[in-house]
mmCIF file of C-alpha atoms in Angstrom:
data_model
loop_
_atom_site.group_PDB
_atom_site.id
_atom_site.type_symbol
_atom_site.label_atom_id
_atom_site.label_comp_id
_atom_site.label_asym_id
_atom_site.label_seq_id
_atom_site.Cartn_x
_atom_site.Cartn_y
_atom_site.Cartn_z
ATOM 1 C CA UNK A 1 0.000 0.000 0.000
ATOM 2 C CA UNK A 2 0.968 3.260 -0.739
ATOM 3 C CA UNK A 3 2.786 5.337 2.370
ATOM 4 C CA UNK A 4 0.344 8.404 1.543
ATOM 5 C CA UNK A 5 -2.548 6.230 1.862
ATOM 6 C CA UNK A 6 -1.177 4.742 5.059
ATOM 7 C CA UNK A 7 -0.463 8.687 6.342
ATOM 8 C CA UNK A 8 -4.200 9.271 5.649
ATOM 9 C CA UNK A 9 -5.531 6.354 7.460
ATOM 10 C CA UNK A 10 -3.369 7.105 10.618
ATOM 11 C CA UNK A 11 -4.316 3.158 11.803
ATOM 12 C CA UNK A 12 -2.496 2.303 15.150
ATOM 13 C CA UNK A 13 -0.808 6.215 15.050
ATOM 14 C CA UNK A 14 0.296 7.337 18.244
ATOM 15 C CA UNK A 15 -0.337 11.490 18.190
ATOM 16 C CA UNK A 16 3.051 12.056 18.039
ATOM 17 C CA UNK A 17 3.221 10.029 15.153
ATOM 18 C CA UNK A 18 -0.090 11.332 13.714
ATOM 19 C CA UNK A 19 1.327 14.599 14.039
ATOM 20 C CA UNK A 20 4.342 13.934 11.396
ATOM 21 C CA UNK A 21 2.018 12.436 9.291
ATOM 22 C CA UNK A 22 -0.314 15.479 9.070
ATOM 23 C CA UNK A 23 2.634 17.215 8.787
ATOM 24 C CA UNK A 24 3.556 15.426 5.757
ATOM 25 C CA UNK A 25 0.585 15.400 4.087
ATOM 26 C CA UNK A 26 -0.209 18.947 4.113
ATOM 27 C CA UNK A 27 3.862 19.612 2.807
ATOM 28 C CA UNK A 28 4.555 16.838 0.920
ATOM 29 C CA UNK A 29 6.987 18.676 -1.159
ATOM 30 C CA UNK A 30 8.416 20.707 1.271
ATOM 31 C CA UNK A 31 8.957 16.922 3.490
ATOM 32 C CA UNK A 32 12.095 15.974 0.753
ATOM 33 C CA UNK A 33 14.095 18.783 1.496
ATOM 34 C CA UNK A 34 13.859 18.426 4.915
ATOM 35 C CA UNK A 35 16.336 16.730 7.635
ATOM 36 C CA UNK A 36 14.616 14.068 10.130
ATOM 37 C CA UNK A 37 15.633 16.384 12.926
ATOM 38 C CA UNK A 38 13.868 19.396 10.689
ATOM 39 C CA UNK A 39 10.854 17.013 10.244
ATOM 40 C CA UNK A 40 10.772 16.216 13.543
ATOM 41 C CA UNK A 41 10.913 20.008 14.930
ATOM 42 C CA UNK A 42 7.953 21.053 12.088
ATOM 43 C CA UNK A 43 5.934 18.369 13.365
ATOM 44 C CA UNK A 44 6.340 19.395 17.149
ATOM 45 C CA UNK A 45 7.705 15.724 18.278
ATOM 46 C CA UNK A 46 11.260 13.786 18.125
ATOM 47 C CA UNK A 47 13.929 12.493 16.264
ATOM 48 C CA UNK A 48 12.599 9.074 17.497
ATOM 49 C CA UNK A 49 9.050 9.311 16.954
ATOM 50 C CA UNK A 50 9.741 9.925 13.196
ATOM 51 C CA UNK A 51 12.353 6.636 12.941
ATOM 52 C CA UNK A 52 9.150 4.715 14.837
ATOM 53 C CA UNK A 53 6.710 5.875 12.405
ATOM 54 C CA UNK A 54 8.726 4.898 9.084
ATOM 55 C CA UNK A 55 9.139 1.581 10.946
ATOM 56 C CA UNK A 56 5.217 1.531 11.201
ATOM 57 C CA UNK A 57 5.421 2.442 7.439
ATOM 58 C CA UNK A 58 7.535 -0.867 6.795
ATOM 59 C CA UNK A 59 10.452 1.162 5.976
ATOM 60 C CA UNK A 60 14.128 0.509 7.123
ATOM 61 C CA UNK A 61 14.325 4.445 7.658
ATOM 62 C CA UNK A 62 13.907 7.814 6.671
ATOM 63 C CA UNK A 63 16.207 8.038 3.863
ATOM 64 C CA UNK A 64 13.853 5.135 2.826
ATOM 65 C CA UNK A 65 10.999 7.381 3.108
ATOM 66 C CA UNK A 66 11.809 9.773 1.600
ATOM 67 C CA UNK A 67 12.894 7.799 -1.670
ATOM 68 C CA UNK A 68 9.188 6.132 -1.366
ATOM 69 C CA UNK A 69 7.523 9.738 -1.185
ATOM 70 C CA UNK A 70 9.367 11.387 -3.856
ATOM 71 C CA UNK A 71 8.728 8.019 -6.055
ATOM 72 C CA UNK A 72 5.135 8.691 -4.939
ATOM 73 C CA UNK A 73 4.541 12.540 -5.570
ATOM 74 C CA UNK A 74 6.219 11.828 -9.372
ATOM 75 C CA UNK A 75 3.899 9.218 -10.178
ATOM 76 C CA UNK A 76 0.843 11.633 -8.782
ATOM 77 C CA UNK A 77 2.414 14.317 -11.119
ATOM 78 C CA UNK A 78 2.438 11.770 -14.109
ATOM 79 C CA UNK A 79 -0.977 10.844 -13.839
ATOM 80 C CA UNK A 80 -2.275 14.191 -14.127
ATOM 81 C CA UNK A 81 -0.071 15.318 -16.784
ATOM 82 C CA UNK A 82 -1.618 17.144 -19.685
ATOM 83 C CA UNK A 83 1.118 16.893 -22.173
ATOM 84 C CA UNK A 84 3.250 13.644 -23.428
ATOM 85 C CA UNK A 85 6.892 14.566 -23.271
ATOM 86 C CA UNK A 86 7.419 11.918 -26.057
ATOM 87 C CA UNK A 87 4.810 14.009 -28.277
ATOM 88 C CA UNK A 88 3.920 17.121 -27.088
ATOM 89 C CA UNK A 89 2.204 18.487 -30.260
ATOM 90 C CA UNK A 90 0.005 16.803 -32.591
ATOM 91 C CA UNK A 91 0.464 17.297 -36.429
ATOM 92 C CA UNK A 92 -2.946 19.017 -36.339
ATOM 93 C CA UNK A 93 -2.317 21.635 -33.744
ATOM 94 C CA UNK A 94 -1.568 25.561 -34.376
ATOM 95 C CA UNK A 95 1.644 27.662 -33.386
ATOM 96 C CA UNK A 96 -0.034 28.929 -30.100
ATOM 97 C CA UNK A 97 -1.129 25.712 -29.221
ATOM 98 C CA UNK A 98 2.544 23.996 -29.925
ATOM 99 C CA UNK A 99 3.617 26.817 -27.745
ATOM 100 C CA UNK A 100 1.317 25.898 -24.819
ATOM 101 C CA UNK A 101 1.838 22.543 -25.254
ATOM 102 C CA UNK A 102 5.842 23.444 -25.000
ATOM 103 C CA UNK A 103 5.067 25.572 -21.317
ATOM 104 C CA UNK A 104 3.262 23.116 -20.252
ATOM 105 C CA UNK A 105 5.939 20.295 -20.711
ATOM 106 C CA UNK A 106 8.910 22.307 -19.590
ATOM 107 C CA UNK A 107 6.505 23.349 -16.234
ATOM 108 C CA UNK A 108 5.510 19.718 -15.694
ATOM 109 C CA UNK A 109 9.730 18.657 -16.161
ATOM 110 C CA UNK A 110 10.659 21.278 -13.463
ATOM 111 C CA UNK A 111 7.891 19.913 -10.995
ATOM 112 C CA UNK A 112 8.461 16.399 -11.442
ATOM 113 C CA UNK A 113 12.672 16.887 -10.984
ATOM 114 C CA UNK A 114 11.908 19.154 -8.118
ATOM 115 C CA UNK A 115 9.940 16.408 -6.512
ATOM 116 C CA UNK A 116 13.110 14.003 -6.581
ATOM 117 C CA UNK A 117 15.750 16.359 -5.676
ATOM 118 C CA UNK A 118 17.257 15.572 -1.995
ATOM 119 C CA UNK A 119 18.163 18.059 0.421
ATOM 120 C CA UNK A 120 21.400 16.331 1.438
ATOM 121 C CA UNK A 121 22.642 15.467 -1.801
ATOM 122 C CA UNK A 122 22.353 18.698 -3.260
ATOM 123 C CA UNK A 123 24.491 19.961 -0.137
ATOM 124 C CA UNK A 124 26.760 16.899 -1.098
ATOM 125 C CA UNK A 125 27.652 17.697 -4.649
ATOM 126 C CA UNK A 126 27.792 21.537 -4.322
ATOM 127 C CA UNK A 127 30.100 20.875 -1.193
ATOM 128 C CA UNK A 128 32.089 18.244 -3.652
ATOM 129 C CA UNK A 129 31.942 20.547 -6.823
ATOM 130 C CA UNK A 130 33.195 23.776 -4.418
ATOM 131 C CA UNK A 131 36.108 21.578 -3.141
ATOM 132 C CA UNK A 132 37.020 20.532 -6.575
ATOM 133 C CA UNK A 133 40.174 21.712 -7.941
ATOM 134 C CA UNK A 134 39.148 20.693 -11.824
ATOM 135 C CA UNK A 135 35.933 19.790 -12.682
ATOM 136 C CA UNK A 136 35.703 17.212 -15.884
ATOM 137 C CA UNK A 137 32.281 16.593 -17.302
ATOM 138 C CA UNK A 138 31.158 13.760 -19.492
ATOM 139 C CA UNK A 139 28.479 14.468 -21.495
ATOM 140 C CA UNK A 140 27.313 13.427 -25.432
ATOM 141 C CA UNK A 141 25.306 15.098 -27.403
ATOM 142 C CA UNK A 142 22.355 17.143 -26.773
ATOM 143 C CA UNK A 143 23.834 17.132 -23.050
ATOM 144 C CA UNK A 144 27.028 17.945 -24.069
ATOM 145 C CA UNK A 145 25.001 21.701 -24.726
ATOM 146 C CA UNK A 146 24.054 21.615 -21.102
ATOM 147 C CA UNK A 147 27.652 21.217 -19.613
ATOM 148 C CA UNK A 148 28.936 23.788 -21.816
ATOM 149 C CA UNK A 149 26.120 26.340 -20.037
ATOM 150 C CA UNK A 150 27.084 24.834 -16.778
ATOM 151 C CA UNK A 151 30.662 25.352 -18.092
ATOM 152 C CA UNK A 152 30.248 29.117 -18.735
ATOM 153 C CA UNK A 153 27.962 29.832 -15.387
ATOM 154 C CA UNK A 154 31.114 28.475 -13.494
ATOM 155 C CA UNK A 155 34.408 30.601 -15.306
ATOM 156 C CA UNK A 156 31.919 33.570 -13.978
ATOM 157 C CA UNK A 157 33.220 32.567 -10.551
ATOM 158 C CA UNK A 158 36.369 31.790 -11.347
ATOM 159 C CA UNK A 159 35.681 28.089 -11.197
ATOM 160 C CA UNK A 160 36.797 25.942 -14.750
ATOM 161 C CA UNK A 161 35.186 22.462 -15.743
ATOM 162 C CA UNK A 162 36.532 20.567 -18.775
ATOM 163 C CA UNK A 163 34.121 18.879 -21.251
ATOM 164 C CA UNK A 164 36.473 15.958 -21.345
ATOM 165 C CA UNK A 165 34.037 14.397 -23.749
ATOM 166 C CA UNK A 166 33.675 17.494 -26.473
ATOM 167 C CA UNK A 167 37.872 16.242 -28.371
ATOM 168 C CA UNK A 168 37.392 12.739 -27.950
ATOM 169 C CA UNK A 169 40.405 13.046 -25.056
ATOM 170 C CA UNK A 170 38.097 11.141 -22.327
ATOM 171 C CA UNK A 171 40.618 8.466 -21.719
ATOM 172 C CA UNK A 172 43.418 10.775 -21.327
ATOM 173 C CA UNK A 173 41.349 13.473 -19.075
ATOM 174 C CA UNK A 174 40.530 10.079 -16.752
ATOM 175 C CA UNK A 175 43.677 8.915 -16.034
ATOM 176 C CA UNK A 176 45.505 12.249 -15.132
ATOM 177 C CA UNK A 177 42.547 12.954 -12.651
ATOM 178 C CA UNK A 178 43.098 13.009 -8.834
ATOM 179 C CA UNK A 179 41.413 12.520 -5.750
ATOM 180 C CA UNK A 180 41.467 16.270 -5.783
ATOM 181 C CA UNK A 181 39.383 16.730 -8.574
ATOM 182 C CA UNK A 182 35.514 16.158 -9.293
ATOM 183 C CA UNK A 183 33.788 13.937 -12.082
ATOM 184 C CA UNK A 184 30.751 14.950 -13.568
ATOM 185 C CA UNK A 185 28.480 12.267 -15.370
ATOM 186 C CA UNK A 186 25.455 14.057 -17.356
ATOM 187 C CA UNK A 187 23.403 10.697 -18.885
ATOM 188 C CA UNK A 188 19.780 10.042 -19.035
ATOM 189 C CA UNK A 189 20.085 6.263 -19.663
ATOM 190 C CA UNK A 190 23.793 5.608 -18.274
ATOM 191 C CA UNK A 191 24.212 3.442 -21.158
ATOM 192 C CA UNK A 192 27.365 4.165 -22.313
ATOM 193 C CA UNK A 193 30.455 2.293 -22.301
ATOM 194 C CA UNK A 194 32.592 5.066 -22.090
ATOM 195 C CA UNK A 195 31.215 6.552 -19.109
ATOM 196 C CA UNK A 196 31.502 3.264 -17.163
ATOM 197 C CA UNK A 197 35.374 2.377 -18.264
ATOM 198 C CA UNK A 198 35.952 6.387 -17.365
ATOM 199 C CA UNK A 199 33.844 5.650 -14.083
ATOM 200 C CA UNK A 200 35.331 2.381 -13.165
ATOM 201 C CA UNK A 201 38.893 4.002 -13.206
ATOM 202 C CA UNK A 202 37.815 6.559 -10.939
ATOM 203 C CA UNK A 203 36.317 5.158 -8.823
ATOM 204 C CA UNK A 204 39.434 2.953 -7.974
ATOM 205 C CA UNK A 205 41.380 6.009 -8.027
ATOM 206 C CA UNK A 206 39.561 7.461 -5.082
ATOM 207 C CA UNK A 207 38.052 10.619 -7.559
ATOM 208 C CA UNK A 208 34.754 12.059 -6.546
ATOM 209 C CA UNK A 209 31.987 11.740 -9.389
ATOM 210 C CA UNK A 210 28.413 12.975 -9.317
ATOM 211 C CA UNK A 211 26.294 11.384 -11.318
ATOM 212 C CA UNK A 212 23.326 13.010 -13.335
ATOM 213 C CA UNK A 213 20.612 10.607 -14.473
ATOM 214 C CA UNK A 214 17.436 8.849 -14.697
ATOM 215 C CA UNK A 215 18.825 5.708 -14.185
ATOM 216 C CA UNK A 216 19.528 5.222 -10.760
ATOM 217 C CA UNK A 217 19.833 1.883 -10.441
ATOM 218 C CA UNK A 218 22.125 1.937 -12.910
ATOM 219 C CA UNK A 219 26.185 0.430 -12.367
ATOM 220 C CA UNK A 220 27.340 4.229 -13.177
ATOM 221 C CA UNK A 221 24.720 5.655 -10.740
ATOM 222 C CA UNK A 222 26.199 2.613 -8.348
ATOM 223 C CA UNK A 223 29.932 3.492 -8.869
ATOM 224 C CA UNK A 224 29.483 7.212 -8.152
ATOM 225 C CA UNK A 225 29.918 9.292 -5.150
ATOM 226 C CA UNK A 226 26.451 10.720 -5.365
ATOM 227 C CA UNK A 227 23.597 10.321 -7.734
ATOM 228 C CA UNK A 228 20.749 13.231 -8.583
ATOM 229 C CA UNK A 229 18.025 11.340 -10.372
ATOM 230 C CA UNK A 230 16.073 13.468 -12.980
ATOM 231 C CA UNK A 231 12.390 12.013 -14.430
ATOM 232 C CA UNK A 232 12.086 8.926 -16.658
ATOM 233 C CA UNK A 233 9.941 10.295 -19.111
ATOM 234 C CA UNK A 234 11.452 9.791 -22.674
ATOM 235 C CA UNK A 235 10.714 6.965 -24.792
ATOM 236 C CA UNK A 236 13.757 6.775 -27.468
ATOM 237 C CA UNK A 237 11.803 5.361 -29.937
ATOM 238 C CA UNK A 238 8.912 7.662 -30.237
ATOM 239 C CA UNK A 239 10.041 11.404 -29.142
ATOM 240 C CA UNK A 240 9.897 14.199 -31.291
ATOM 241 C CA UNK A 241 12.848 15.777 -29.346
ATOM 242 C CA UNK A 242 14.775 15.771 -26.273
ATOM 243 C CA UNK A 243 13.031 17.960 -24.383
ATOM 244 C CA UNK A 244 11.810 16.503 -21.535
ATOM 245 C CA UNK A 245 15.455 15.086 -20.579
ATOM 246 C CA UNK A 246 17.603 18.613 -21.477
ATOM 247 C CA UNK A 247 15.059 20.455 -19.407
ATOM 248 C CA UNK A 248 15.426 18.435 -16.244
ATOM 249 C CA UNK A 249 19.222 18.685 -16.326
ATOM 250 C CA UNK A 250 19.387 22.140 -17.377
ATOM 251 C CA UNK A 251 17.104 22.671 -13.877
ATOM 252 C CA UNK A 252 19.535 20.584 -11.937
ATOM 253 C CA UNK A 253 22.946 22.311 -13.225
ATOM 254 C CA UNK A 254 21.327 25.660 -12.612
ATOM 255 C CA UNK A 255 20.120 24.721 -9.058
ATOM 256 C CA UNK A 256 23.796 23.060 -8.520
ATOM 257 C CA UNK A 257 25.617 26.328 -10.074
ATOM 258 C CA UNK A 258 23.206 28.307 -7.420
ATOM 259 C CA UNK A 259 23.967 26.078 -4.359
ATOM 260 C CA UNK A 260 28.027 26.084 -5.076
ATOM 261 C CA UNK A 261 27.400 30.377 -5.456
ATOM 262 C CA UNK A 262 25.504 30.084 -2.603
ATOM 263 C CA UNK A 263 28.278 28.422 -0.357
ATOM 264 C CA UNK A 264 30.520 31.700 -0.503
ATOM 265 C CA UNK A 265 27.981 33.926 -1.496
ATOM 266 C CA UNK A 266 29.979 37.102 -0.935
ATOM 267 C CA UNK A 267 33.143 36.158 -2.545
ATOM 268 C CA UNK A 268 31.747 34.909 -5.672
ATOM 269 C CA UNK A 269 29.615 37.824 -5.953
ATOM 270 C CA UNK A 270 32.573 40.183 -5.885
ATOM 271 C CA UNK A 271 34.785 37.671 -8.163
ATOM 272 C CA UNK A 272 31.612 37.426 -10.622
ATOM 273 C CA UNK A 273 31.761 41.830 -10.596
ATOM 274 C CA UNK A 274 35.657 41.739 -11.296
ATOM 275 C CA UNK A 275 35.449 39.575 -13.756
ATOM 276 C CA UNK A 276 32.524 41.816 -15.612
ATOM 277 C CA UNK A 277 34.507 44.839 -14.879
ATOM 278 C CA UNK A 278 37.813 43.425 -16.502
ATOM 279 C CA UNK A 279 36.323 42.243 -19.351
ATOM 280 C CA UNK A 280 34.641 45.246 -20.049
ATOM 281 C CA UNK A 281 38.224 47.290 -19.923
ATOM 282 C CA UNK A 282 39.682 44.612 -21.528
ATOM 283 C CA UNK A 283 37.176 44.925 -24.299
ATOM 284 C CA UNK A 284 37.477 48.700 -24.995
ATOM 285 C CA UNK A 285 41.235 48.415 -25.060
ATOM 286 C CA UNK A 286 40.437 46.060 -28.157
ATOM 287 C CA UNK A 287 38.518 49.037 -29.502
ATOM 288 C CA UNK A 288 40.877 51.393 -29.371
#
């Protein structure tokens, strides 16, 4: 049964633990960002109480929990989804109405990766990324578009990631990175061979690697340091487009990019102005 439905039903609750799960079900959303201590204090009752009630639940804990909500809220969000990320226009349809249709899918992507993102592994890999002395990012393709953007958002604070995919240099890029660096997997399917050779090398090398995918089960998603999991929408042998896919990780880049300028908000504020201000001089001297 589902844990919602169980939340509702409150059946053998004690009121502490029917206070969590009002809690929950009037903030669902707001529940997967939060800490079990910062459940616990919203709910007015303990650190404890919360472990009990997941336990009630049939879950081994609240990281559990919180997998088994988020799983929960995406599959509420795909049931009442008006537009088919696979085909979100019809051959029929006008110009405004592609256009809608277009809103509406990029709205619906944004909710639905929202709804898996994790509170503590966003701190993770904006804590790893910050640390980083080089960041390399794998990426193919239309996601190869993505990391560039990522890419550019980063030099701004005086941060540089390598596309160690875009010359065909992967192999080389892998084995001269160290534990002080950061890997940077950007996949939807984590399919590709390259990615796990590249992965299984780091990994044994002791290099951190953040993985970006809907495939979290996956042995990539498995050998990484942390996984962000982004919808499962796309059917590859029926979409018009990758929409659906290079929406959800152009969300989770910017969100990451906002986190790591968050973590030294001050100084990468200033470094971001400098940079603007230098360039500018830089590019009337050209002018001259």
């Amino acid at each position: 049964m589902k844990i919602l439905t169980l939340l509702k039903e409150m059946r053998g609750f004690t009121p502490n633990e029917q206070s969590i799960a009002a809690y929950v079900l009037q903030h669902p959303e707001n529940c997967l960002s939060l800490s079990i201590h910062e459940l616990a204090r919203a709910a007015f009752t303990s650190h404890s109480a919360v472990v009990r009630l997941t336990q009630k639940l049939g879950l081994a804990g609240f990281k559990e929990f919180k997998i088994k909500l988020a799983q929960e809220l995406q599959q509420s969000l795909q049931q009442i989804s008006g537009v088919d990320p696979n085909l979100p226009f019809g051959v029929h349809e006008s110009s405004i109405q592609v256009a809608e249709g277009m809103a509406e899918l990029l709205k619906e992507t944004i909710e639905k990766t929202f709804v898996l993102l994790d509170h503590e592994l966003l701190n993770r890999s904006a804590e790893m990324l910050n640390r980083a002395k080089r960041i390399f990012m794998f990426a193919l393709g239309d996601s190869q578009i993505r990391a560039q953007s990522f890419q550019n958002k980063l030099i701004k604070i005086n941060k540089y990631a390598i596309i160690a995919t875009e010359l065909a240099e992967w192999a080389q890029h892998t084995v001269n990175m160290t534990p002080e660096d950061c890997a940077v997997f950007l996949t939807y399917h984590s399919k590709s061979p390259i990615y796990l050779k590249a992965a299984r090398h780091l990994k044994n090398t002791g290099v951190p690697m953040l993985t970006i995918t809907s495939s979290a089960r996956s042995e990539l998603a498995a050998l990484s340091t942390v996984c962000i999991q982004v919808p499962n929408d796309e059917l590859s042998y029926t979409k018009i487009g990758t929409f659906s896919s290079q929406i959800a990780f152009e969300y989770v880049l910017n969100v990451l990019y906002s986190c790591i300028y968050k973590l030294d908000y001050s100084k990468n504020r200033q470094t971001a102005l400098q940079s603007l201000t230098a360039f500018q001089a830089f590019d009337m001297m050209q002018n001259l």
